[in-house]
XYZ file of C-alpha atoms in Angstrom:
530
model
C 54.826 -13.837 -17.432
C 52.683 -16.033 -15.370
C 52.199 -16.504 -11.903
C 51.293 -19.925 -9.317
C 48.702 -18.598 -7.100
C 48.043 -21.597 -4.519
C 45.916 -19.579 -2.036
C 42.609 -17.417 -2.721
C 39.077 -16.274 -1.124
C 36.445 -16.126 -2.811
C 33.759 -14.115 -2.199
C 30.061 -16.007 -3.888
C 26.718 -15.217 -4.481
C 24.071 -17.294 -5.691
C 21.213 -16.439 -7.891
C 18.119 -15.054 -6.325
C 14.816 -16.552 -7.286
C 12.069 -15.220 -8.906
C 9.010 -14.029 -7.513
C 5.710 -15.664 -7.577
C 2.920 -14.297 -9.849
C -0.745 -13.349 -8.821
C -2.746 -12.953 -11.610
C -6.337 -13.988 -12.195
C -7.292 -15.713 -15.726
C -8.969 -13.345 -17.725
C -10.739 -14.355 -21.477
C -14.163 -13.986 -23.019
C -16.799 -16.167 -22.403
C -14.975 -17.540 -19.891
C -16.060 -16.245 -16.060
C -14.346 -17.205 -13.080
C -11.673 -18.075 -14.499
C -9.054 -19.680 -11.840
C -5.763 -17.871 -10.924
C -2.675 -18.504 -13.437
C 0.258 -16.982 -11.797
C 3.363 -18.651 -12.498
C 6.243 -19.589 -10.224
C 9.313 -17.740 -10.550
C 12.293 -19.329 -11.460
C 14.780 -21.079 -9.499
C 18.316 -19.077 -8.853
C 21.169 -19.559 -10.459
C 24.329 -22.091 -8.439
C 28.182 -20.889 -8.398
C 29.783 -25.023 -8.403
C 33.680 -25.421 -8.773
C 34.376 -27.945 -11.768
C 37.927 -29.949 -11.627
C 39.191 -29.001 -15.280
C 42.250 -30.970 -16.212
C 43.567 -27.831 -18.455
C 44.050 -25.158 -14.923
C 47.084 -25.136 -13.393
C 46.649 -22.373 -11.091
C 44.508 -19.947 -8.996
C 45.478 -16.941 -10.717
C 42.210 -15.664 -11.922
C 40.695 -16.240 -8.479
C 43.662 -14.478 -6.977
C 42.755 -11.086 -9.584
C 38.746 -11.909 -9.887
C 38.082 -13.033 -6.340
C 33.912 -11.921 -6.362
C 31.421 -14.766 -8.642
C 27.625 -13.893 -8.866
C 25.109 -16.614 -10.415
C 22.308 -15.230 -12.474
C 18.795 -14.505 -10.853
C 15.978 -16.735 -11.220
C 12.889 -14.611 -12.884
C 9.596 -14.148 -11.817
C 6.585 -15.820 -13.236
C 3.885 -14.917 -15.135
C 0.187 -15.056 -15.771
C -1.288 -17.921 -18.107
C 0.507 -20.204 -15.774
C 4.236 -18.881 -16.665
C 6.372 -19.784 -15.209
C 10.163 -17.795 -15.023
C 13.672 -19.083 -16.545
C 15.923 -20.329 -14.600
C 19.386 -17.771 -13.186
C 22.243 -19.025 -15.059
C 24.482 -20.795 -13.195
C 28.161 -19.729 -12.714
C 31.094 -22.611 -12.963
C 34.460 -22.069 -12.187
C 37.171 -24.030 -13.412
C 39.863 -25.122 -10.576
C 42.645 -27.151 -10.538
C 43.302 -30.906 -9.434
C 44.052 -31.101 -6.146
C 41.937 -28.224 -4.559
C 40.529 -28.383 -1.262
C 37.451 -25.498 -0.238
C 37.917 -24.458 3.514
C 34.479 -21.982 4.979
C 35.314 -18.973 7.048
C 37.259 -20.926 9.984
C 38.981 -22.969 7.735
C 36.833 -25.833 8.730
C 37.355 -28.193 4.893
C 34.238 -28.622 2.994
C 35.308 -30.433 -0.263
C 38.745 -31.881 -1.683
C 38.487 -31.705 -4.553
C 40.603 -34.589 -6.649
C 39.261 -36.420 -9.857
C 38.832 -34.400 -13.099
C 35.118 -33.279 -13.472
C 34.357 -33.546 -9.573
C 31.968 -30.960 -9.099
C 30.414 -28.991 -5.943
C 28.405 -26.630 -5.746
C 29.890 -23.687 -3.595
C 27.069 -21.299 -3.433
C 23.186 -22.892 -4.094
C 20.411 -20.297 -5.526
C 17.109 -19.709 -4.022
C 14.283 -21.485 -4.913
C 11.265 -19.148 -7.221
C 8.780 -18.666 -4.981
C 5.673 -20.192 -5.700
C 2.547 -18.830 -8.463
C -0.882 -18.185 -7.260
C -2.229 -21.202 -9.173
C 0.110 -23.438 -6.908
C -1.462 -22.110 -4.021
C -4.795 -22.374 -5.066
C -6.704 -25.033 -2.328
C -10.330 -25.482 -1.184
C -9.973 -22.942 1.564
C -8.860 -20.423 -1.014
C -10.320 -20.915 -4.739
C -8.209 -18.019 -6.265
C -5.772 -16.247 -3.368
C -4.242 -13.025 -4.065
C -1.273 -13.007 -3.142
C 2.229 -14.794 -4.225
C 5.225 -15.750 -2.483
C 8.581 -14.365 -3.300
C 11.452 -16.340 -4.440
C 13.992 -16.906 -1.609
C 17.517 -14.732 -1.970
C 20.951 -16.993 -2.857
C 23.726 -18.239 -0.183
C 26.523 -15.647 0.292
C 29.505 -17.162 0.730
C 33.001 -16.663 1.599
C 35.234 -19.378 0.817
C 38.977 -19.889 1.308
C 40.503 -22.187 -2.304
C 44.165 -24.100 -1.500
C 45.391 -25.975 -3.576
C 47.731 -28.508 -2.722
C 49.738 -30.202 -5.539
C 49.115 -33.857 -6.850
C 52.744 -34.984 -6.644
C 54.246 -38.204 -6.129
C 57.741 -37.291 -5.237
C 58.392 -34.291 -3.045
C 61.643 -32.993 -2.014
C 62.929 -30.881 0.349
C 65.723 -29.210 2.061
C 67.765 -26.193 2.952
C 67.669 -23.141 0.877
C 70.467 -23.931 -1.678
C 70.491 -27.649 -1.612
C 69.924 -28.149 -5.390
C 65.812 -29.111 -5.157
C 65.694 -26.419 -7.983
C 68.505 -28.211 -10.025
C 67.564 -31.937 -9.412
C 63.642 -30.758 -10.851
C 65.063 -28.991 -13.924
C 67.664 -32.443 -14.539
C 65.148 -35.099 -14.212
C 62.240 -33.135 -16.122
C 61.835 -31.118 -18.658
C 60.651 -28.130 -16.310
C 63.013 -24.913 -15.898
C 62.623 -23.449 -12.231
C 64.467 -20.338 -11.697
C 68.005 -20.954 -10.719
C 70.691 -18.735 -8.741
C 73.313 -19.003 -6.159
C 71.400 -17.208 -3.463
C 68.697 -18.351 -0.746
C 65.332 -18.493 -1.101
C 65.556 -18.147 -5.025
C 62.606 -20.844 -5.439
C 59.165 -18.608 -3.443
C 56.574 -21.130 -5.285
C 56.253 -24.309 -5.716
C 57.872 -25.820 -8.980
C 56.587 -29.496 -10.600
C 57.886 -31.676 -13.349
C 56.881 -34.976 -15.068
C 59.346 -37.687 -14.420
C 59.690 -41.043 -17.047
C 61.243 -43.936 -15.193
C 60.712 -47.121 -17.740
C 57.282 -47.788 -17.686
C 56.595 -45.467 -14.549
C 55.668 -41.954 -14.901
C 55.300 -39.811 -12.203
C 55.535 -36.907 -10.549
C 57.558 -34.438 -8.740
C 57.695 -31.129 -6.662
C 60.304 -28.975 -5.148
C 59.016 -26.665 -2.354
C 60.973 -23.121 -1.419
C 63.407 -24.071 1.015
C 62.811 -25.469 4.872
C 64.989 -23.750 7.651
C 64.545 -24.349 11.602
C 61.980 -21.925 13.053
C 59.866 -22.254 9.958
C 56.962 -24.188 11.993
C 56.906 -20.601 13.922
C 57.074 -18.522 10.658
C 61.221 -18.312 10.063
C 61.557 -18.027 6.412
C 58.601 -19.102 3.658
C 57.213 -21.189 6.930
C 55.547 -23.665 7.279
C 53.179 -22.504 4.021
C 54.142 -24.641 1.002
C 54.538 -27.504 2.768
C 49.997 -28.339 1.551
C 52.299 -29.646 -1.722
C 53.565 -32.465 -0.312
C 50.861 -34.067 1.507
C 49.809 -35.909 -1.076
C 53.116 -37.391 -1.721
C 54.070 -40.741 -1.806
C 57.529 -40.072 -0.580
C 59.655 -37.464 0.867
C 63.071 -36.855 -0.385
C 65.430 -34.728 2.025
C 67.538 -33.132 -0.157
C 70.947 -32.313 1.470
C 74.043 -30.131 0.665
C 77.141 -31.298 1.255
C 79.862 -28.430 0.005
C 78.329 -25.638 2.530
C 79.929 -23.779 4.299
C 77.836 -22.818 6.865
C 79.078 -23.313 10.497
C 77.683 -25.557 12.614
C 75.748 -28.005 9.675
C 76.484 -31.292 8.281
C 74.074 -33.916 6.844
C 72.871 -35.495 9.767
C 72.048 -32.702 11.453
C 69.885 -30.854 8.565
C 68.178 -34.167 8.030
C 67.465 -33.728 12.051
C 66.368 -29.874 11.975
C 63.949 -30.915 8.567
C 62.696 -33.520 10.312
C 61.740 -31.521 13.276
C 60.004 -29.260 11.241
C 57.688 -31.800 9.574
C 56.427 -32.769 13.010
C 55.284 -29.669 13.778
C 53.289 -29.328 10.949
C 49.657 -30.891 10.709
C 48.363 -32.102 7.253
C 44.335 -31.857 7.188
C 43.616 -34.643 4.305
C 46.229 -37.119 5.518
C 48.278 -39.521 7.864
C 51.464 -37.929 9.970
C 53.766 -37.183 7.408
C 55.682 -39.881 9.312
C 54.794 -42.626 8.463
C 55.435 -41.607 4.340
C 58.805 -43.301 3.179
C 62.160 -41.456 2.714
C 64.919 -40.540 0.238
C 68.300 -38.966 0.999
C 70.161 -36.914 -1.628
C 73.806 -35.950 -0.931
C 73.854 -33.106 -3.827
C 76.622 -31.524 -5.024
C 78.959 -34.549 -4.620
C 81.126 -32.909 -8.011
C 82.884 -30.704 -4.962
C 86.165 -32.842 -4.296
C 85.375 -32.083 0.321
C 81.251 -32.356 -0.817
C 81.971 -36.311 -1.674
C 84.498 -36.969 1.269
C 81.459 -35.550 3.512
C 79.385 -37.911 1.758
C 81.216 -40.890 2.154
C 81.622 -40.373 5.575
C 78.110 -39.959 6.584
C 76.903 -42.386 4.529
C 76.475 -45.402 6.969
C 75.251 -43.510 9.396
C 72.792 -42.611 7.385
C 71.770 -45.859 5.995
C 72.046 -47.236 9.902
C 68.999 -44.906 11.164
C 67.614 -46.938 8.114
C 67.366 -44.465 5.136
C 68.511 -45.135 1.572
C 71.113 -42.931 0.583
C 71.781 -41.171 -3.112
C 74.881 -39.347 -3.913
C 75.067 -37.653 -6.940
C 75.860 -34.527 -8.496
C 73.469 -32.116 -10.778
C 76.228 -30.957 -12.346
C 77.750 -34.141 -13.790
C 74.440 -36.266 -13.249
C 76.101 -38.795 -11.569
C 74.225 -41.215 -9.853
C 70.807 -39.492 -11.156
C 69.804 -42.773 -12.541
C 70.534 -45.056 -9.308
C 67.740 -42.174 -7.673
C 65.226 -42.084 -10.428
C 64.259 -45.268 -10.233
C 64.120 -45.581 -6.817
C 61.722 -42.831 -6.839
C 60.037 -44.694 -9.032
C 59.944 -48.100 -7.035
C 58.402 -46.416 -4.046
C 55.742 -44.492 -5.690
C 54.759 -48.176 -7.603
C 54.564 -50.199 -4.601
C 52.284 -46.415 -2.936
C 50.254 -46.666 -6.370
C 49.726 -50.820 -5.643
C 49.297 -50.306 -2.101
C 46.229 -48.154 -3.056
C 42.003 -49.256 -3.835
C 41.582 -48.549 -7.828
C 40.133 -45.351 -8.898
C 36.468 -45.852 -9.593
C 34.339 -43.190 -11.927
C 33.589 -39.790 -9.768
C 29.675 -39.896 -8.316
C 27.017 -38.435 -7.221
C 26.360 -38.662 -4.023
C 22.630 -37.674 -3.058
C 22.475 -38.058 1.245
C 19.362 -36.063 2.060
C 19.283 -34.001 5.214
C 18.885 -35.009 8.884
C 15.012 -34.405 9.805
C 14.413 -32.698 12.794
C 12.150 -33.438 14.812
C 11.350 -30.248 16.283
C 11.443 -28.190 13.102
C 11.820 -25.146 15.371
C 12.570 -23.893 18.633
C 11.024 -21.049 20.349
C 13.158 -19.424 23.109
C 13.450 -15.811 25.012
C 14.663 -12.940 23.487
C 17.747 -11.738 25.875
C 17.903 -8.757 24.668
C 13.583 -7.699 24.657
C 12.098 -7.940 28.432
C 9.279 -10.045 27.548
C 10.183 -11.135 23.662
C 10.932 -14.888 22.491
C 13.148 -15.566 19.235
C 11.628 -18.202 16.809
C 14.336 -19.869 14.745
C 14.278 -22.821 12.236
C 14.399 -23.601 8.864
C 10.666 -23.656 7.789
C 9.680 -20.430 9.427
C 12.587 -18.573 8.607
C 11.865 -19.706 4.771
C 8.281 -18.594 5.286
C 8.927 -15.278 6.072
C 11.698 -15.176 3.674
C 8.768 -16.072 1.262
C 5.803 -13.665 2.602
C 4.792 -10.344 1.122
C 4.366 -8.075 4.108
C 2.439 -5.382 2.301
C 0.159 -8.133 1.018
C -3.185 -9.150 4.613
C -4.169 -12.134 2.463
C -0.247 -13.458 2.252
C 0.650 -12.475 5.659
C -2.808 -14.635 7.060
C -1.867 -17.093 5.066
C 2.048 -16.989 7.234
C 0.029 -17.516 10.438
C -1.537 -20.632 8.805
C 1.440 -21.906 8.414
C 2.729 -20.901 11.393
C -0.487 -22.095 13.498
C 0.015 -25.605 11.613
C 3.546 -26.029 12.764
C 2.855 -25.601 16.699
C 4.253 -22.192 16.909
C 1.103 -20.497 18.528
C 0.436 -23.119 20.520
C 4.535 -23.280 22.070
C 4.233 -19.790 22.324
C 1.297 -20.294 24.310
C 2.438 -22.422 26.791
C 5.671 -20.538 27.308
C 3.810 -17.792 29.121
C 3.705 -15.350 25.738
C 1.701 -12.374 26.487
C -0.614 -10.422 24.046
C 1.643 -7.725 22.162
C 4.869 -9.882 23.813
C 7.752 -8.934 20.675
C 8.766 -12.302 18.640
C 11.149 -12.486 16.063
C 11.378 -14.472 13.186
C 14.569 -14.005 10.789
C 14.410 -10.431 9.953
C 11.365 -9.676 11.195
C 10.189 -8.527 14.316
C 6.260 -8.454 14.769
C 3.313 -8.639 18.466
C 1.946 -11.152 19.267
C -1.649 -11.184 19.015
C -3.469 -14.652 20.265
C -6.594 -13.544 18.961
C -6.146 -14.246 15.607
C -7.000 -17.157 14.454
C -5.358 -18.836 13.011
C -5.580 -22.544 10.651
C -8.997 -22.043 10.243
C -10.932 -21.926 6.890
C -12.513 -18.306 6.564
C -14.725 -17.326 3.983
C -12.581 -15.178 1.328
C -13.463 -11.368 0.843
C -12.164 -9.079 -1.210
C -8.254 -10.618 -2.443
C -4.992 -9.120 -0.996
C -7.088 -9.193 2.579
C -7.778 -10.857 5.271
C -9.919 -10.115 8.007
C -8.582 -11.520 10.689
C -6.022 -8.270 9.991
C -9.027 -6.203 9.479
C -9.374 -3.304 12.201
C -13.213 -2.179 12.225
C -13.558 1.316 13.445
C -17.219 0.857 13.406
C -19.038 0.524 16.482
C -21.509 -2.389 17.541
C -24.844 -1.138 18.365
C -24.656 -2.042 22.119
C -21.693 0.963 22.244
C -23.504 3.051 20.285
C -26.790 2.414 22.903
C -24.458 3.116 25.649
C -22.697 6.099 23.910
C -26.276 7.323 23.981
C -27.426 6.943 27.123
C -24.269 8.072 28.692
C -24.256 11.231 26.684
C -27.452 12.109 28.078
C -26.804 11.246 31.521
C -28.628 8.032 32.340
C -26.886 4.518 33.586
C -26.249 1.859 30.811
C -28.810 -0.108 31.060
C -26.935 -4.661 30.627
C -23.597 -3.259 30.735
C -21.744 -7.383 30.102
C -23.679 -6.769 26.790
C -21.418 -3.782 25.760
C -17.918 -5.047 24.534
C -16.186 -1.268 25.770
C -15.633 -0.644 28.961
C -18.155 1.715 30.015
C -14.659 4.294 31.634
C -13.279 4.114 28.197
C -16.767 5.103 26.341
C -17.206 8.336 29.476
C -13.484 9.259 28.343
C -14.416 8.743 24.856
C -17.154 11.955 25.480
C -15.086 13.655 27.791
C -14.650 17.588 25.889
C -11.633 18.203 24.533
C -9.478 21.868 24.341
C -11.779 22.963 21.585
C -15.022 22.136 23.637
C -16.009 19.494 21.721
C -16.729 15.685 22.961
C -14.387 13.389 21.292
C -16.994 11.097 19.737
C -18.984 14.426 18.137
C -15.864 14.715 15.647
C -18.173 13.133 12.665
C -20.948 16.087 14.113
C -22.818 13.396 16.020
C -25.987 15.961 16.942
C -29.128 15.184 19.269
C -31.645 14.521 16.482
C -29.210 12.089 14.718
C -28.785 10.335 18.392
C -32.441 9.740 18.442
C -33.231 8.603 14.330
C -30.098 5.563 16.133
C -32.240 4.964 19.090
C -35.204 2.756 17.454
C -32.557 0.957 15.541
C -30.358 0.481 18.168
C -32.997 -0.820 20.416
C -33.760 -3.884 18.019
C -30.237 -4.529 18.087
C -29.681 -4.831 21.571
C -32.522 -6.566 22.069
C -31.758 -9.331 19.654
C -28.460 -9.417 21.720
C -30.502 -9.931 24.891
C -32.774 -12.913 23.872
C -31.846 -15.740 24.791
C -29.635 -18.386 22.215
């Protein structure tokens, strides 16, 4: 048996972008072919599409997880990766999309309306697209961006023209069954209707839909009975119809008090899509007048209700008495409401560019790390995701991008010290202001960046100073020595085994003597005035 589900929570995963390719063209008789790595493909989107043949969210109730396809990676010879397969989820008309906090993201009205619920990641650029005057043959490529991960809630708000409200067992489902071809469940006990019932009614030239929602009781706004959960289905209705049971034997109930109690509960409900429900036109149906006592009660209260401004219709769903007058009155109100609304136009895709952020990034002090900083912004965080931190040249390219954006200058102005921890996205690193960024450097081996290299070779002035300290002499021209003199002395201090720290490679006196002349020449060159 089919179930009516009007609320579902979806866990969506858009496709990841494919990685760019780092490749160099190789062909016979064509030296220096240049970079030819292609771009990665974009990840697929998860899109909600309104379909006229879908009437419930039942499929999403049993299959709440949805994932689009990933983009393929680029390859050599300038071949771009294929885009990931997009995923379209068909939803009924009147579906409202909410985020995790209950904020409305979209109201899907109109067949064919589309809404991208999760955006696929962009594919990474290959080294052919990254080639420039400074980097003629990049030895790296950008990584693909991950796709969006979203948890959304779908709520179905029926597109009915007439909404029936009333106490349990007032005859709402019976009224739907006699006015339309719908066949809802009908029984002689309260809360027979546990889900909304919709039917199509024809009255002359007018065709409209009617919705029966589960019964309301006093305290429904506090969750009693079935609560106000199903009232979302009457938010779009043109007219609300009070269905009153005139044959009830419950003490303390009469048509006037029933209507007042229902109006009090409706006042507690705040629709998220439309105006206040108090502004909707009302009709009152006094049902079950086929019972003699009910007919007498209906005749007794009809004048009072009409004096209060209601249009009253005594009916009997058992004998069909008064149904034609009620049906044409509903059609009249619906036609008036339709004529007052603006004409429907075809759905158009509206492209709204995002607001331009003049700052483009923000740098704040890290409250959890002493002396640390946090850099936030769409562009820096996206660049972090695109960077392969196993490739020094890619890291150098990231440093250039951040420097051109002004991150380095901003950190300096905020008093960042060398070695200060800096957090960008999910990556933390130690800030080194001595690392040049934003300058054109002579390229070396592909995939490396000389700014990130830590050379272990000791300069000529340091070797000369170590040679003199080893012989117990004073260092000449200490201002030319790159390393502090005390640090050099510590290197010469004997270890536990009796060997000096600088003698690990077996540097003998003969080797030091052989270097005297060469070191002296290099030191003399440094001493020459420029």
